[in-house]
XYZ file of C-alpha atoms in Angstrom:
431
model
C -22.370 -19.452 -24.934
C -20.954 -20.803 -21.665
C -22.868 -20.794 -18.420
C -20.566 -18.100 -17.025
C -21.301 -15.809 -19.941
C -25.082 -15.849 -19.613
C -26.819 -13.241 -17.522
C -29.476 -15.536 -16.114
C -30.202 -19.069 -14.922
C -33.333 -20.885 -13.732
C -33.817 -22.519 -10.342
C -36.797 -23.962 -8.499
C -38.002 -22.089 -5.401
C -36.441 -23.562 -2.248
C -39.773 -23.737 -0.380
C -41.614 -25.499 -3.213
C -39.514 -27.744 -5.505
C -42.607 -28.546 -7.626
C -43.251 -24.907 -8.524
C -42.287 -23.439 -11.865
C -38.624 -22.438 -12.174
C -37.749 -18.834 -11.366
C -35.288 -16.859 -13.448
C -32.294 -15.706 -11.410
C -30.348 -12.815 -12.902
C -26.669 -12.384 -12.081
C -26.290 -8.579 -11.755
C -22.588 -8.699 -12.632
C -23.371 -10.263 -15.998
C -26.450 -8.143 -16.628
C -24.280 -5.059 -16.221
C -22.102 -6.127 -19.123
C -25.066 -6.892 -21.366
C -26.509 -3.403 -20.811
C -23.309 -1.722 -21.992
C -22.323 1.716 -20.671
C -25.696 2.232 -19.017
C -25.227 -0.980 -17.067
C -21.763 0.032 -15.877
C -23.047 3.419 -14.764
C -25.949 1.784 -12.892
C -23.539 -0.615 -11.209
C -21.241 2.268 -10.267
C -24.097 4.181 -8.637
C -25.203 1.026 -6.800
C -21.720 0.554 -5.348
C -21.444 4.184 -4.274
C -24.860 4.106 -2.568
C -23.885 0.822 -0.919
C -20.680 2.273 0.526
C -18.284 0.518 -1.880
C -16.257 3.627 -2.656
C -12.889 2.004 -3.301
C -10.198 4.536 -4.233
C -12.626 7.191 -5.459
C -12.323 9.554 -2.415
C -8.511 9.566 -2.340
C -8.215 10.033 -6.117
C -10.637 12.969 -6.013
C -8.757 14.367 -3.027
C -5.449 14.054 -4.855
C -6.857 15.904 -7.887
C -8.118 18.724 -5.645
C -4.775 18.983 -3.804
C -2.776 19.088 -7.038
C -5.122 21.666 -8.547
C -4.897 23.980 -5.535
C -1.105 23.848 -5.301
C -0.687 24.273 -9.062
C -2.852 27.397 -8.945
C -0.793 28.731 -6.032
C 2.557 27.831 -7.578
C 2.946 26.805 -11.211
C 6.102 24.820 -10.378
C 4.137 22.216 -8.417
C 3.327 20.003 -11.419
C 6.767 20.501 -12.964
C 8.734 17.372 -13.835
C 11.362 18.178 -11.202
C 8.853 18.566 -8.381
C 6.893 15.434 -9.314
C 10.203 13.555 -9.459
C 10.964 14.692 -5.902
C 7.516 13.585 -4.735
C 7.992 10.138 -6.292
C 11.404 9.746 -4.639
C 10.664 10.870 -1.096
C 7.357 9.002 -0.730
C 9.037 5.586 -0.957
C 10.661 5.440 2.507
C 7.537 6.132 4.559
C 5.581 4.220 1.920
C 7.491 1.052 2.837
C 6.367 1.440 6.443
C 2.805 1.961 5.205
C 2.895 -1.334 3.257
C 3.667 -3.248 6.438
C 0.997 -1.340 8.329
C -1.618 -2.314 5.736
C -1.166 -5.956 6.793
C -1.696 -5.055 10.453
C -4.678 -2.822 9.725
C -6.316 -5.635 7.752
C -6.454 -7.509 11.062
C -8.092 -4.503 12.684
C -4.970 -3.902 14.813
C -2.229 -1.256 14.981
C 1.571 -1.265 15.112
C 3.017 1.801 16.845
C 6.598 0.539 16.693
C 7.338 0.842 12.966
C 8.965 4.267 13.248
C 11.353 3.149 15.984
C 12.069 -0.148 14.207
C 12.953 1.715 11.003
C 15.316 4.017 12.923
C 16.896 1.068 14.708
C 17.320 -0.737 11.374
C 19.253 2.132 9.796
C 21.415 2.332 12.927
C 22.106 -1.403 12.935
C 23.106 -1.254 9.286
C 25.496 1.614 10.019
C 27.007 -0.258 12.979
C 27.470 -3.431 10.916
C 29.093 -1.623 7.975
C 31.082 1.138 9.701
C 31.999 -0.320 13.103
C 32.350 -3.970 12.138
C 33.309 -3.647 8.446
C 30.718 -6.205 7.367
C 29.615 -6.716 3.777
C 26.880 -4.119 3.043
C 24.525 -6.599 1.387
C 24.909 -9.136 4.188
C 24.352 -6.289 6.639
C 21.139 -5.428 4.781
C 19.966 -9.027 5.103
C 20.681 -9.062 8.852
C 18.959 -5.715 9.293
C 15.730 -6.773 7.568
C 15.811 -10.126 9.399
C 16.147 -8.268 12.711
C 13.171 -6.073 11.853
C 11.054 -9.127 11.021
C 12.150 -10.832 14.261
C 11.164 -7.757 16.273
C 7.759 -7.721 14.605
C 7.315 -11.451 15.275
C 8.145 -10.823 18.934
C 5.434 -8.172 19.125
C 3.028 -10.567 17.412
C 3.878 -13.359 19.851
C 3.049 -11.220 22.887
C -0.182 -10.203 21.191
C -1.284 -13.577 19.828
C -0.002 -15.945 22.510
C 0.061 -13.921 25.728
C -2.963 -11.775 24.956
C -1.366 -8.368 25.485
C -3.199 -5.774 23.356
C -1.306 -4.882 20.187
C -1.530 -1.207 21.089
C 0.341 -1.783 24.368
C 2.910 -4.200 22.943
C 3.854 -1.978 20.043
C 3.810 1.161 22.205
C 6.371 -0.560 24.444
C 8.319 -1.411 21.304
C 8.117 2.193 20.148
C 9.814 3.308 23.366
C 12.194 0.383 23.819
C 13.596 0.165 20.295
C 13.994 3.920 20.167
C 16.037 3.720 23.357
C 18.234 0.981 21.866
C 18.807 3.122 18.783
C 19.912 6.069 20.918
C 22.286 3.812 22.877
C 23.872 2.436 19.693
C 24.350 5.897 18.213
C 26.145 7.054 21.346
C 27.010 10.612 22.246
C 27.639 11.659 18.628
C 24.034 10.974 17.729
C 24.837 9.910 14.178
C 26.918 7.511 12.108
C 27.903 8.450 8.566
C 27.638 5.596 6.093
C 29.933 5.506 3.037
C 27.862 6.674 0.070
C 29.233 3.852 -2.084
C 27.996 1.134 0.288
C 25.813 -1.163 -1.858
C 22.280 -0.511 -0.555
C 22.994 3.150 0.264
C 24.308 3.781 -3.235
C 21.305 1.947 -4.720
C 18.812 4.065 -2.778
C 20.581 7.403 -2.983
C 18.861 10.463 -4.388
C 21.169 10.489 -7.421
C 20.566 6.809 -8.273
C 18.111 6.212 -11.093
C 16.834 3.138 -12.869
C 19.108 2.113 -15.747
C 21.415 5.043 -14.947
C 19.044 7.794 -16.123
C 18.493 6.238 -19.540
C 15.195 7.396 -21.036
C 14.352 3.871 -22.099
C 14.275 2.783 -18.436
C 11.071 4.628 -17.566
C 9.285 3.466 -20.698
C 10.507 -0.080 -20.155
C 8.926 -0.064 -16.701
C 5.693 1.392 -18.067
C 5.542 -1.268 -20.777
C 6.274 -4.029 -18.259
C 3.450 -2.813 -16.026
C 1.005 -2.832 -18.934
C 2.049 -6.320 -20.084
C 1.824 -7.768 -16.571
C -1.618 -6.219 -16.104
C -2.851 -7.618 -19.413
C -1.477 -11.095 -18.711
C -2.879 -11.082 -15.186
C -6.352 -9.990 -16.259
C -6.530 -12.476 -19.119
C -5.307 -15.231 -16.824
C -8.013 -14.407 -14.281
C -10.598 -14.348 -17.064
C -9.505 -17.817 -18.203
C -9.607 -19.252 -14.673
C -13.077 -17.852 -14.029
C -14.329 -19.213 -17.344
C -13.052 -22.670 -16.462
C -14.655 -22.434 -13.015
C -18.009 -21.437 -14.519
C -18.277 -18.141 -12.647
C -18.808 -14.573 -13.966
C -15.782 -13.055 -15.680
C -14.786 -9.757 -17.231
C -15.268 -9.624 -21.017
C -12.185 -9.038 -23.129
C -13.369 -5.576 -24.201
C -13.546 -4.418 -20.569
C -10.072 -5.801 -19.876
C -8.644 -3.967 -22.866
C -10.218 -0.686 -21.724
C -8.801 -1.101 -18.202
C -5.334 -1.968 -19.477
C -5.522 0.896 -21.980
C -6.202 3.401 -19.200
C -3.298 1.958 -17.212
C -1.060 2.287 -20.279
C -1.961 5.962 -20.684
C -1.254 6.693 -17.006
C 2.007 4.703 -16.978
C 3.493 6.218 -20.117
C 2.459 9.755 -19.153
C 4.168 9.273 -15.778
C 7.259 7.903 -17.523
C 7.374 10.881 -19.880
C 7.046 13.367 -17.008
C 9.791 11.720 -14.924
C 12.067 11.520 -17.966
C 11.812 15.297 -18.278
C 13.569 15.463 -14.913
C 16.015 12.714 -13.894
C 14.141 9.562 -14.763
C 12.727 6.963 -12.387
C 14.576 6.633 -9.082
C 15.656 3.207 -7.880
C 13.691 3.818 -4.679
C 10.446 4.252 -6.601
C 11.125 1.150 -8.699
C 11.714 -0.988 -5.598
C 8.674 0.488 -3.876
C 6.413 -0.252 -6.854
C 7.862 -3.764 -7.187
C 7.100 -4.376 -3.510
C 3.513 -3.200 -4.057
C 3.014 -5.585 -6.980
C 4.444 -8.571 -5.081
C 2.520 -7.880 -1.884
C -0.699 -7.243 -3.820
C -0.297 -10.652 -5.442
C 0.249 -12.280 -2.036
C -2.834 -10.671 -0.523
C -5.226 -11.205 -3.441
C -3.972 -14.391 -5.103
C -2.707 -16.672 -2.340
C -4.321 -18.706 0.410
C -2.263 -16.833 2.984
C -3.666 -13.501 1.817
C -7.233 -14.779 2.003
C -6.564 -15.968 5.544
C -5.470 -12.457 6.536
C -8.713 -10.977 5.223
C -10.672 -13.757 6.935
C -9.068 -13.088 10.326
C -9.652 -9.351 9.907
C -13.266 -9.959 8.943
C -14.066 -12.125 11.975
C -11.769 -14.003 14.326
C -14.292 -16.591 15.475
C -15.405 -17.367 11.934
C -11.750 -17.715 10.905
C -11.108 -20.164 13.747
C -14.123 -22.233 12.766
C -12.799 -22.325 9.220
C -9.630 -23.982 10.492
C -7.313 -20.959 10.224
C -4.431 -20.808 12.694
C -5.235 -17.309 13.949
C -2.186 -16.911 16.280
C 0.240 -17.785 13.491
C -1.454 -15.370 11.077
C -1.167 -12.609 13.659
C 2.489 -13.323 14.412
C 3.388 -13.487 10.721
C 1.570 -10.233 9.965
C 3.475 -8.354 12.661
C 6.706 -9.935 11.381
C 5.908 -8.584 7.913
C 5.246 -5.157 9.410
C 8.600 -5.226 11.206
C 10.391 -6.376 8.059
C 8.947 -3.569 5.956
C 9.772 -1.079 8.724
C 13.415 -2.213 8.491
C 13.355 -1.815 4.694
C 11.910 1.669 5.141
C 14.751 2.437 7.543
C 17.217 1.489 4.824
C 15.435 3.894 2.457
C 15.894 6.677 5.023
C 19.582 5.761 5.333
C 19.930 5.878 1.562
C 18.437 9.365 1.421
C 20.925 10.814 3.933
C 23.848 8.312 3.771
C 23.752 8.216 7.557
C 21.967 6.919 10.642
C 20.801 9.736 12.886
C 18.614 10.431 15.897
C 15.922 11.665 13.511
C 15.708 8.357 11.618
C 12.183 7.018 12.003
C 11.397 9.726 14.537
C 9.264 12.830 14.437
C 6.003 12.266 12.634
C 7.189 9.242 10.610
C 4.912 6.797 12.429
C 1.862 9.023 12.168
C 2.443 9.688 8.473
C 2.820 5.960 7.732
C -0.448 5.167 9.507
C -2.138 8.136 7.859
C -0.956 7.002 4.419
C -2.490 3.541 4.788
C -5.787 4.915 6.110
C -6.052 7.861 3.716
C -5.350 5.472 0.850
C -8.430 3.417 1.729
C -7.418 0.668 4.170
C -10.041 0.355 6.888
C -9.126 0.849 10.544
C -11.776 -1.735 11.390
C -10.064 -4.613 9.609
C -10.962 -6.929 6.748
C -10.928 -4.336 3.968
C -8.114 -2.611 2.129
C -5.335 -2.908 -0.419
C -1.587 -2.378 -0.409
C -2.076 0.171 -3.175
C -3.503 2.412 -0.473
C 0.107 2.879 0.677
C 0.924 4.470 -2.680
C -2.228 6.593 -2.914
C -1.980 7.752 0.699
C 1.696 8.658 0.366
C 0.977 10.575 -2.836
C -1.523 12.674 -0.886
C 0.774 13.240 2.094
C 3.937 13.898 0.086
C 2.028 16.225 -2.216
C 0.863 18.247 0.784
C 4.391 18.395 2.208
C 6.001 19.387 -1.067
C 3.271 21.886 -1.964
C 3.546 23.662 1.380
C 7.336 23.754 1.046
C 6.967 25.479 -2.328
C 4.658 28.016 -0.697
C 7.117 28.496 2.216
C 4.427 27.662 4.725
C 5.090 26.515 8.277
C 5.236 22.821 9.186
C 2.367 23.391 11.604
C 0.082 24.023 8.625
C 1.167 20.709 7.127
C 0.238 18.876 10.324
C -3.180 20.504 10.480
C -3.992 19.786 6.834
C -2.757 16.190 7.045
C -4.765 15.697 10.231
C -7.880 17.016 8.550
C -7.385 14.729 5.539
C -6.868 11.743 7.864
C -10.044 12.554 9.793
C -11.940 12.846 6.536
C -10.652 9.444 5.404
C -11.772 7.784 8.654
C -15.175 9.456 8.464
C -15.624 8.204 4.891
C -14.564 4.713 5.993
C -17.041 4.720 8.881
C -19.899 5.998 6.739
C -19.178 3.502 3.952
C -19.157 0.610 6.439
C -22.500 1.769 7.799
C -23.888 1.961 4.254
C -22.634 -1.526 3.466
C -24.312 -2.937 6.580
C -27.536 -1.159 5.721
C -27.463 -2.664 2.223
C -26.713 -6.137 3.579
C -23.070 -6.333 2.446
C -21.313 -5.292 5.656
């Protein structure tokens, strides 16, 4: 048995090298040797220590779905769930970018205005200047990233608080959008324009073929299995604790059940929308960047402690600038999703409560407002909660004011849970 697979090792006490060796037990390995009881003990330890992960939002989502299904039996219908999966992607893209900023313990108030400006710029490029739609998309996303980098530069180099810089951006970029739209207040985009056609409500992966949804589900399962086995191999070679194959198979099996059930449900409606496919692909890529690359570890390091990150040799200003650039880029992509939904650029693009919902999605999903802790998958979980509330209240013909109050209450609950869990982690010595 390899060193990484044993649950204990022996070391001499640091204060007396001549003393008899003391057995040191690795709790992560002991858990596996105790079987189900060990996993349950480890789960309780994490909960008591404030390591809640996605548990609160998943429980909240189950409660929300149960309540709305009881009130209206059409809520969990294939058609309604298909609508939820489609409309969550636009604001979800903004939430992905915000996760990066929140990991630094900062905020970006400009993403709503940047998304609206992006859809307007795309419309101006395509309609007024007859530019190629795909090249226009590239310029639009590049502009969004440049705007975010500008915000990051003022924050990282000049020292202006991110709140103030991005609030100025919220006002300024919204004003530029209004100026570009002119007195008409809207620009209609041809529905057959490349990106707009791709992201339209009637556009589905593999042209509504049933095999498309199952192909995606199978791909997700295979990628998860390959990724987990690859991590297991690397940890074995490094001589550190690793997940046993049985645990990996159980995890991947649960993912397979969830993925294929979702595929079956969506196939009972229209299939998987292109917007959802792109959104999920973005989540997978960004998750890999944050968890598997040096750059991602630097982001968590800066969010965990700026001074410690500096002492570790991390270029903190460049990390900050790049993170805000990513936020701006994803805001522009989200703007294109909004344009695809309506085939137009309007005064409402990125306005209203878009910004607040994007921030709420990231926080409700589990990303900490205090920095250093979170996952891009919180964008998906948070948007599922928010979009479920919106859609459920629409089915019940309830006023928008109720939606705001419920969403606000859920957001407050998420922040309270985050604060309490951080306090528990500090009390247990892991904060």
